[in-house]
mmCIF file of C-alpha atoms in Angstrom:
data_model
loop_
_atom_site.group_PDB
_atom_site.id
_atom_site.type_symbol
_atom_site.label_atom_id
_atom_site.label_comp_id
_atom_site.label_asym_id
_atom_site.label_seq_id
_atom_site.Cartn_x
_atom_site.Cartn_y
_atom_site.Cartn_z
ATOM 1 C CA UNK H 119 -0.198 0.006 0.066
ATOM 2 C CA UNK H 120 0.917 3.716 0.110
ATOM 3 C CA UNK H 121 0.810 6.229 2.707
ATOM 4 C CA UNK H 122 0.394 9.693 1.607
ATOM 5 C CA UNK H 123 1.079 12.558 4.441
ATOM 6 C CA UNK H 124 -0.145 16.190 3.348
ATOM 7 C CA UNK H 125 0.103 19.348 5.459
ATOM 8 C CA UNK H 126 -3.121 20.228 7.069
ATOM 9 C CA UNK H 127 -4.270 23.852 6.290
ATOM 10 C CA UNK H 128 -2.890 26.119 9.088
ATOM 11 C CA UNK H 129 0.015 23.899 9.869
ATOM 12 C CA UNK H 130 3.345 26.061 10.544
ATOM 13 C CA UNK H 131 5.802 24.472 8.148
ATOM 14 C CA UNK H 132 7.669 25.286 4.835
ATOM 15 C CA UNK H 133 5.053 23.529 2.938
ATOM 16 C CA UNK H 134 1.919 24.951 1.754
ATOM 17 C CA UNK H 135 -1.434 23.704 3.249
ATOM 18 C CA UNK H 136 -2.467 20.844 0.945
ATOM 19 C CA UNK H 137 1.077 20.333 -0.428
ATOM 20 C CA UNK H 138 2.115 16.752 -0.283
ATOM 21 C CA UNK H 139 5.002 16.493 2.077
ATOM 22 C CA UNK H 140 6.089 12.971 1.698
ATOM 23 C CA UNK H 141 4.897 9.554 0.167
ATOM 24 C CA UNK H 142 5.814 6.062 1.520
ATOM 25 C CA UNK H 143 5.247 2.830 0.024
ATOM 26 C CA UNK H 144 4.749 0.229 3.082
ATOM 27 C CA UNK H 145 5.476 -3.297 2.573
ATOM 28 C CA UNK H 146 3.301 -4.348 5.436
ATOM 29 C CA UNK H 147 2.855 -8.035 6.393
ATOM 30 C CA UNK H 148 0.078 -10.883 6.290
ATOM 31 C CA UNK H 149 -0.217 -10.678 9.927
ATOM 32 C CA UNK H 150 1.079 -9.432 13.417
ATOM 33 C CA UNK H 151 2.383 -12.774 13.711
ATOM 34 C CA UNK H 152 4.248 -13.415 10.749
ATOM 35 C CA UNK H 153 7.094 -10.758 10.514
ATOM 36 C CA UNK H 154 8.074 -7.092 11.599
ATOM 37 C CA UNK H 155 6.581 -4.570 9.522
ATOM 38 C CA UNK H 156 7.869 -1.130 8.273
ATOM 39 C CA UNK H 157 6.007 1.907 9.623
ATOM 40 C CA UNK H 158 5.389 5.624 8.707
ATOM 41 C CA UNK H 159 5.312 8.661 11.227
ATOM 42 C CA UNK H 160 3.043 11.425 10.251
ATOM 43 C CA UNK H 161 3.585 14.482 12.437
ATOM 44 C CA UNK H 162 1.153 16.964 14.399
ATOM 45 C CA UNK H 163 -1.002 18.912 12.072
ATOM 46 C CA UNK H 164 -0.861 16.331 9.214
ATOM 47 C CA UNK H 165 -3.393 14.750 7.098
ATOM 48 C CA UNK H 166 -2.958 10.860 5.852
ATOM 49 C CA UNK H 167 -4.286 9.322 2.894
ATOM 50 C CA UNK H 168 -4.160 5.512 2.933
ATOM 51 C CA UNK H 169 -4.213 3.614 -0.149
ATOM 52 C CA UNK H 170 -4.198 -0.238 -0.632
ATOM 53 C CA UNK H 171 -5.291 -2.413 -3.644
ATOM 54 C CA UNK H 172 -5.591 -5.467 -1.471
ATOM 55 C CA UNK H 173 -6.919 -3.754 1.743
ATOM 56 C CA UNK H 174 -5.120 -3.110 5.120
ATOM 57 C CA UNK H 175 -5.366 -3.277 8.675
ATOM 58 C CA UNK H 176 -3.707 -0.193 10.052
ATOM 59 C CA UNK H 177 -2.608 0.893 13.758
ATOM 60 C CA UNK H 178 -2.780 4.727 14.042
ATOM 61 C CA UNK H 179 -1.252 5.346 17.780
ATOM 62 C CA UNK H 180 -1.150 9.074 18.817
ATOM 63 C CA UNK H 181 -0.008 11.214 21.586
ATOM 64 C CA UNK H 182 -0.610 14.921 22.399
ATOM 65 C CA UNK H 183 2.442 16.939 21.599
ATOM 66 C CA UNK H 184 3.684 20.523 21.473
ATOM 67 C CA UNK H 185 5.997 20.579 18.309
ATOM 68 C CA UNK H 186 5.495 19.571 14.805
ATOM 69 C CA UNK H 187 8.163 17.152 13.461
ATOM 70 C CA UNK H 188 8.316 16.075 9.723
ATOM 71 C CA UNK H 189 7.100 12.847 8.576
ATOM 72 C CA UNK H 190 9.425 9.874 8.436
ATOM 73 C CA UNK H 191 9.709 6.400 7.344
ATOM 74 C CA UNK H 192 10.941 3.297 9.487
ATOM 75 C CA UNK H 193 12.060 0.313 7.562
ATOM 76 C CA UNK H 194 11.265 -3.155 9.083
ATOM 77 C CA UNK H 195 15.025 -4.160 8.923
ATOM 78 C CA UNK H 196 15.596 -1.184 11.565
ATOM 79 C CA UNK H 197 13.149 -2.171 14.068
ATOM 80 C CA UNK H 198 14.670 -3.730 17.409
ATOM 81 C CA UNK H 199 13.409 -6.938 18.312
ATOM 82 C CA UNK H 200 14.326 -8.323 21.857
ATOM 83 C CA UNK H 201 13.029 -11.285 23.911
ATOM 84 C CA UNK H 202 12.245 -10.243 27.543
ATOM 85 C CA UNK H 203 11.302 -12.067 30.656
ATOM 86 C CA UNK H 204 11.738 -15.896 31.265
ATOM 87 C CA UNK H 205 9.402 -18.674 31.599
ATOM 88 C CA UNK H 206 5.832 -17.675 31.777
ATOM 89 C CA UNK H 207 6.633 -13.944 31.310
ATOM 90 C CA UNK H 208 8.706 -14.541 28.152
ATOM 91 C CA UNK H 209 7.599 -12.288 25.122
ATOM 92 C CA UNK H 210 9.044 -10.476 21.914
ATOM 93 C CA UNK H 211 9.276 -6.879 22.134
ATOM 94 C CA UNK H 212 8.940 -5.217 18.767
ATOM 95 C CA UNK H 213 10.029 -1.599 19.340
ATOM 96 C CA UNK H 214 8.978 0.187 16.291
ATOM 97 C CA UNK H 215 8.420 3.532 18.199
ATOM 98 C CA UNK H 216 10.426 3.258 21.551
ATOM 99 C CA UNK H 217 12.962 5.872 22.786
ATOM 100 C CA UNK H 218 16.319 5.056 21.752
ATOM 101 C CA UNK H 219 15.109 3.233 18.816
ATOM 102 C CA UNK H 220 12.910 5.963 17.372
ATOM 103 C CA UNK H 221 13.280 9.112 18.624
ATOM 104 C CA UNK H 222 11.384 11.182 16.191
ATOM 105 C CA UNK H 223 8.017 11.308 17.945
ATOM 106 C CA UNK H 224 8.071 13.781 20.932
ATOM 107 C CA UNK H 225 5.843 12.163 23.286
ATOM 108 C CA UNK H 226 4.792 8.999 21.455
ATOM 109 C CA UNK H 227 5.939 5.303 22.533
ATOM 110 C CA UNK H 228 4.550 2.557 20.528
ATOM 111 C CA UNK H 229 5.862 -1.218 20.605
ATOM 112 C CA UNK H 230 4.272 -4.613 19.902
ATOM 113 C CA UNK H 231 4.450 -7.699 22.122
ATOM 114 C CA UNK H 232 4.219 -11.074 20.804
ATOM 115 C CA UNK H 233 3.320 -13.265 23.824
ATOM 116 C CA UNK H 234 3.363 -17.157 23.698
ATOM 117 C CA UNK H 235 0.117 -18.661 24.606
ATOM 118 C CA UNK H 236 -0.606 -18.854 28.310
ATOM 119 C CA UNK H 237 2.520 -16.279 29.207
ATOM 120 C CA UNK H 238 2.148 -12.840 30.836
ATOM 121 C CA UNK H 239 2.697 -9.606 28.643
ATOM 122 C CA UNK H 240 3.308 -7.188 31.472
ATOM 123 C CA UNK H 241 5.061 -9.070 34.211
ATOM 124 C CA UNK H 242 6.334 -8.274 36.865
ATOM 125 C CA UNK H 243 3.600 -5.696 38.128
ATOM 126 C CA UNK H 244 5.290 -2.239 37.370
ATOM 127 C CA UNK H 245 3.873 1.277 37.461
ATOM 128 C CA UNK H 246 4.397 3.941 34.848
ATOM 129 C CA UNK H 247 3.816 7.072 37.188
ATOM 130 C CA UNK H 248 5.985 10.066 37.086
ATOM 131 C CA UNK H 249 8.816 8.642 39.042
ATOM 132 C CA UNK H 250 12.542 7.992 38.441
ATOM 133 C CA UNK H 251 13.922 6.935 36.249
ATOM 134 C CA UNK H 252 10.778 7.592 34.168
ATOM 135 C CA UNK H 253 9.882 11.299 34.652
ATOM 136 C CA UNK H 254 6.751 11.272 32.611
ATOM 137 C CA UNK H 255 3.229 9.615 33.024
ATOM 138 C CA UNK H 256 2.951 6.781 30.662
ATOM 139 C CA UNK H 257 -0.287 5.811 29.760
ATOM 140 C CA UNK H 258 -0.438 2.251 28.542
ATOM 141 C CA UNK H 259 -3.110 0.772 26.190
ATOM 142 C CA UNK H 260 -3.145 -2.971 25.334
ATOM 143 C CA UNK H 261 -4.686 -4.102 22.168
ATOM 144 C CA UNK H 262 -4.841 -7.886 21.962
ATOM 145 C CA UNK H 263 -4.909 -10.049 18.948
ATOM 146 C CA UNK H 264 -5.156 -13.549 19.528
ATOM 147 C CA UNK H 265 -3.152 -15.931 17.292
ATOM 148 C CA UNK H 266 -5.254 -19.055 15.918
ATOM 149 C CA UNK H 267 -4.077 -22.474 16.152
ATOM 150 C CA UNK H 268 -1.399 -22.153 13.616
ATOM 151 C CA UNK H 269 -0.114 -18.946 15.473
ATOM 152 C CA UNK H 270 -0.245 -16.955 12.463
ATOM 153 C CA UNK H 271 -3.634 -16.213 11.583
ATOM 154 C CA UNK H 272 -5.759 -14.127 13.995
ATOM 155 C CA UNK H 273 -8.456 -15.967 15.862
ATOM 156 C CA UNK H 274 -11.707 -14.973 17.496
ATOM 157 C CA UNK H 275 -11.149 -17.479 20.482
ATOM 158 C CA UNK H 276 -8.960 -16.821 23.240
ATOM 159 C CA UNK H 277 -8.667 -13.520 25.752
ATOM 160 C CA UNK H 278 -6.379 -11.052 26.884
ATOM 161 C CA UNK H 279 -6.199 -9.665 30.573
ATOM 162 C CA UNK H 280 -4.515 -6.684 31.892
ATOM 163 C CA UNK H 281 -4.387 -5.213 35.203
ATOM 164 C CA UNK H 282 -3.268 -1.809 35.995
ATOM 165 C CA UNK H 283 -2.373 -0.010 39.345
ATOM 166 C CA UNK H 284 -0.984 3.228 40.580
ATOM 167 C CA UNK H 285 1.617 3.575 43.481
#
């Protein structure tokens, strides 16, 4: 598919309102379970046009920010992948939008967790209040996709559970 990023009217950049700022052809993937995907970043005050001849499922994470940054492309080969935890808390972290790997976004942090059946994604229990070493309040949103019997095709069976606490 193709992602076109255009500047919204009134945006404070060198580009004119409505002018195309960037176009990215995303390779994508068959399923969240098959491989890491490439991605695009659209800055504040951008308007997106998404096109795909075959259709697409797209995630659009966002966060309130103060500054406008230019659009950018993130190739799949540059996305860091690491295994965290052990035993029943083992999971794969695909850090396509995390600090240190992708510092382009001012306040947005986004990643994917691929967790084997029966394992925990957010263990041990922890908090993201504004305390050292994390100086900002991090809101966490979990969107669950459950892999089918082949662990590739998404399934309507299964469930995800998440508990959040504040200190």
